[in-house]
Short mmCIF file of C-alpha atoms in Angstrom, two decimals:
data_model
loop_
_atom_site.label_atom_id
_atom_site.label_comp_id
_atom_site.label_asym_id
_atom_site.label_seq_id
_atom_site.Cartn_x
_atom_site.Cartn_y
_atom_site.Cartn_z
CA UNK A 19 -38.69 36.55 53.17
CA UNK A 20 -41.71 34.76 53.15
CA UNK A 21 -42.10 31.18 51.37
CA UNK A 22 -44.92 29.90 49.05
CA UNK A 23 -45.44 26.80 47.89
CA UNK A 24 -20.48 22.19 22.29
CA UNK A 25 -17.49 20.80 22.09
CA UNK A 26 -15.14 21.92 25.02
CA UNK A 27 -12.02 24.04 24.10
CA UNK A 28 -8.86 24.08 25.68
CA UNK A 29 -7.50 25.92 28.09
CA UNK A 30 -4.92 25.31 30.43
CA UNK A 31 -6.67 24.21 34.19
CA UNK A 32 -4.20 22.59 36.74
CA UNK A 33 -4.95 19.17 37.65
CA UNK A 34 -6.59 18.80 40.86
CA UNK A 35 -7.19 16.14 42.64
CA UNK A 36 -9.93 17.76 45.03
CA UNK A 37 -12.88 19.70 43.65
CA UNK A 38 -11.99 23.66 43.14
CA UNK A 39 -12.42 26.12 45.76
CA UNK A 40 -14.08 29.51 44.85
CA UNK A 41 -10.38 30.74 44.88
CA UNK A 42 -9.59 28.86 42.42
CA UNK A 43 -12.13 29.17 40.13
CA UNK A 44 -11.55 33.18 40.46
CA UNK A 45 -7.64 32.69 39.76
CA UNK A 46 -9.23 30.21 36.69
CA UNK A 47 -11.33 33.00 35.33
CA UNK A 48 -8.73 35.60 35.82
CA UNK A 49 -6.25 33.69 34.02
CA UNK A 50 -8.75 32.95 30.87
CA UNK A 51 -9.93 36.62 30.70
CA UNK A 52 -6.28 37.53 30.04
CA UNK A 53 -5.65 35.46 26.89
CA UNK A 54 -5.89 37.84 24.43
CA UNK A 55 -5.80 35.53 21.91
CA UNK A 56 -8.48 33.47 23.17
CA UNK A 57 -10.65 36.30 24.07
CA UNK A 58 -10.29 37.51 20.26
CA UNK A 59 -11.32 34.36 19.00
CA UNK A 60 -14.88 34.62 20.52
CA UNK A 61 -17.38 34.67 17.72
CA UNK A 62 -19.76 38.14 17.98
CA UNK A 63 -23.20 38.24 17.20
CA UNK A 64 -25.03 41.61 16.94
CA UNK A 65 -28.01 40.47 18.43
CA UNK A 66 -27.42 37.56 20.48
CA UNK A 67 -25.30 36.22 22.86
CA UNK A 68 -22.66 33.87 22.01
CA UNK A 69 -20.48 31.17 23.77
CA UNK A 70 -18.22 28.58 23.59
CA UNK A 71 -17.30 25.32 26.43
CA UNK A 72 -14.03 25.35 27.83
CA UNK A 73 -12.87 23.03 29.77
CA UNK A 74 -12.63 24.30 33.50
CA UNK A 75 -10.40 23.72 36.32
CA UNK A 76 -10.39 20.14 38.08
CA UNK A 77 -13.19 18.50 35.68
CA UNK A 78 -15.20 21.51 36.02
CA UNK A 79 -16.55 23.45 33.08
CA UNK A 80 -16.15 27.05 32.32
CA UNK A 81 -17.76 29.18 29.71
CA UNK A 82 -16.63 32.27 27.21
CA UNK A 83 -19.25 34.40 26.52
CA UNK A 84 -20.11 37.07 24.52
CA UNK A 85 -22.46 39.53 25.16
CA UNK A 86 -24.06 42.11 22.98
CA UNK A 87 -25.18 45.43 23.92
CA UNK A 88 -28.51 45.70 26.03
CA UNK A 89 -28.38 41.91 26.74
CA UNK A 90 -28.69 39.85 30.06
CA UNK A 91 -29.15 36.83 31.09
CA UNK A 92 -32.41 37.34 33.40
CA UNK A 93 -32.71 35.91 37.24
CA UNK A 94 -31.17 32.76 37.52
CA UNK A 95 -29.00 30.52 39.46
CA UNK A 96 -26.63 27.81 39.39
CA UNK A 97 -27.81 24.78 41.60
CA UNK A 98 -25.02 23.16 43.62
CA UNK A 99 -22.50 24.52 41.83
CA UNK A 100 -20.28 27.33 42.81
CA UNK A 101 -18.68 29.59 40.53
CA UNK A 102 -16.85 32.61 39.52
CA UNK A 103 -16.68 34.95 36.31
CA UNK A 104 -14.59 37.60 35.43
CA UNK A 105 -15.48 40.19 32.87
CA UNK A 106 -12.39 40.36 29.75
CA UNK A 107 -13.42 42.79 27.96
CA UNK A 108 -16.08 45.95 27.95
CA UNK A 109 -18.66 46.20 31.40
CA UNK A 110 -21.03 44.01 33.02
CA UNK A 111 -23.28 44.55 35.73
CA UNK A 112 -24.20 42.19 38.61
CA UNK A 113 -27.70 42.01 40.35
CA UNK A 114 -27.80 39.69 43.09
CA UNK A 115 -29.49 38.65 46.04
CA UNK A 116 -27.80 38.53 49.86
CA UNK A 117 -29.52 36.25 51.07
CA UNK A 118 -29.73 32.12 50.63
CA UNK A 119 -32.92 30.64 48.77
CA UNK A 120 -34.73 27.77 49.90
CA UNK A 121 -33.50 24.99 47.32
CA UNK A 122 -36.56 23.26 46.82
CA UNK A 123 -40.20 23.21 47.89
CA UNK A 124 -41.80 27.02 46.39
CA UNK A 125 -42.45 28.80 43.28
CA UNK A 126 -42.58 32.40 44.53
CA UNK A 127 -40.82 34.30 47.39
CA UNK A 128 -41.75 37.57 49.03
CA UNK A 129 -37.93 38.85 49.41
CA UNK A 130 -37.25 41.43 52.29
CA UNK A 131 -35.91 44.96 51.84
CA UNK A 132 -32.06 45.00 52.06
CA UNK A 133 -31.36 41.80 49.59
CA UNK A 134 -30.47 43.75 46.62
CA UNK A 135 -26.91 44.01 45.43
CA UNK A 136 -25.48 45.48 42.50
CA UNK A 137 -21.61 45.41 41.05
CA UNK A 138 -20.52 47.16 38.15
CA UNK A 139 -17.62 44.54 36.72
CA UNK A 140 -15.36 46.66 34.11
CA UNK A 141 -12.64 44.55 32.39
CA UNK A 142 -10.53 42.22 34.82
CA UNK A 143 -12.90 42.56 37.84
CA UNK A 144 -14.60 39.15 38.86
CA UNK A 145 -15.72 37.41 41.53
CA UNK A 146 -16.68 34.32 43.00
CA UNK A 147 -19.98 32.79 44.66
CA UNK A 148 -21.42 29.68 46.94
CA UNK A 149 -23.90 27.14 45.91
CA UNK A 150 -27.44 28.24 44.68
CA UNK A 151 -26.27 32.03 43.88
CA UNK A 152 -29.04 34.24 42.61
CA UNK A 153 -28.25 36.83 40.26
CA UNK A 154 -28.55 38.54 37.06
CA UNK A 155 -26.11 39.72 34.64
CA UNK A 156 -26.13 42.71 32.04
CA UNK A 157 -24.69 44.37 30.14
CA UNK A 158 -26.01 47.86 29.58
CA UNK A 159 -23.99 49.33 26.98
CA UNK A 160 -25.85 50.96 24.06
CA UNK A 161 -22.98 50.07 21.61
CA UNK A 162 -20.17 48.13 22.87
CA UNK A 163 -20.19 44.11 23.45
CA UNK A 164 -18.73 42.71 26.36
CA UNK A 165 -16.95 39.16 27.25
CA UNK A 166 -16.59 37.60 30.16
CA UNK A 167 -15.29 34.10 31.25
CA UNK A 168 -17.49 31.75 33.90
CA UNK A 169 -16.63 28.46 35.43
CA UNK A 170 -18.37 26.14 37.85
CA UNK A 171 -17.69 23.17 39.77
CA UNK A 172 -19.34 20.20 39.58
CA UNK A 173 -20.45 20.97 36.01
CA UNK A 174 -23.75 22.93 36.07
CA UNK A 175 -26.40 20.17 36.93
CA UNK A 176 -29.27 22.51 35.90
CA UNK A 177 -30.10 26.18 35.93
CA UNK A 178 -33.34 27.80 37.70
CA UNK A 179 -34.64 30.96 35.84
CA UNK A 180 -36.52 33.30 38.01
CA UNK A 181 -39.06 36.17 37.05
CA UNK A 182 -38.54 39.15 39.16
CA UNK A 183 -42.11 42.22 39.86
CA UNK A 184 -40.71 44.44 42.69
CA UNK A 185 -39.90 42.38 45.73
CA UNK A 186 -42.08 39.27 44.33
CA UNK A 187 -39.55 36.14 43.26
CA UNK A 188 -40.76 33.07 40.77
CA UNK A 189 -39.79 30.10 40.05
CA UNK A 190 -40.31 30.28 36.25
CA UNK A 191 -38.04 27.52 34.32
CA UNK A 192 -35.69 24.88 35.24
CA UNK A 193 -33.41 24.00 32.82
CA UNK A 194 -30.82 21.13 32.28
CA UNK A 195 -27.08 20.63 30.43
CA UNK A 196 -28.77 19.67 27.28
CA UNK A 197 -31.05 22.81 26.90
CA UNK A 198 -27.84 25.12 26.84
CA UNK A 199 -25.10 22.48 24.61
#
């Protein structure tokens, strides 16, 4: 790779007195995704994707999200927060990138052959990722919505948005708490 310059709801999270591990997070997400009840009462848009805050697992924050068919959420990641999400109901797919990101310091990358991974995520499959994650997430269905449940720890501090033209990465947007509550 070559370098140029709402309201929370509630769900049940154990007290911790240390910060989440990834582990954690995943057994958080897993846990969520299986409330029926809670997974039900996820408003659905037809066109758009729809969420509500939760309140995540030792003062972290977690997300339920709805996801319409043919929607995504485009190259992004997640700062210095690590994560996990865990698809509840219908199929989401997972493009990411195996390799770390500089943090700082560059606007477009040159990304080697090889980086590219992809996960198809069917209903209570998840998984859990390190600090400054890249990825995408989709969901390709022609007529079905999807749901999935995401948490973080510390809360998201901002989110960078990446365009993606073959193996050419930029920095496009980044974006903070209050553009997304």
């Amino acid at each position: 790779m070559s370098v140029s310059p709402a309201a929370p709801a509630s769900v049940s999270a154990p007290a911790s007195a240390s910060a989440p591990t990834q582990a954690e997070l995943l057994d958080f997400v897993r846990r969520t995704a299986a409330d029926a009840d809670l997974i039900a009462s996820l408003p659905l848009d037809p066109e758009g994707r729809t969420w509500v805050r939760l309140d995540g697992p030792g003062g972290g924050e977690a997300w339920l999200i709805g996801w319409p068919p043919g929607t995504g959420t485009g190259w992004h990641d997640h700062a210095d927060s690590v994560g996990a999400f865990m698809t509840a109901s219908g199929e989401l797919k997972e493009n990411a990138l195996a390799v770390r990101l500089p943090t700082d310091g560059w606007t477009t990358l040159e990304l080697t052959e090889g980086v590219d991974r992809e996960r198809r995520l069917t209903a209570r499959q998840g998984r859990a990722f390190g600090r400054h994650h890249v990825h995408e997430v989709l969901n390709e269905s022609m007529d079905r919505h999807a749901i999935s449940v995401h948490a973080y720890y510390p809360p998201l501090p901002r989110i960078r948005r990446y365009s993606r033209t073959g193996q050419t990465l930029r920095l496009e947007q980044v974006e903070r708490p209050e553009d997304w509550q």
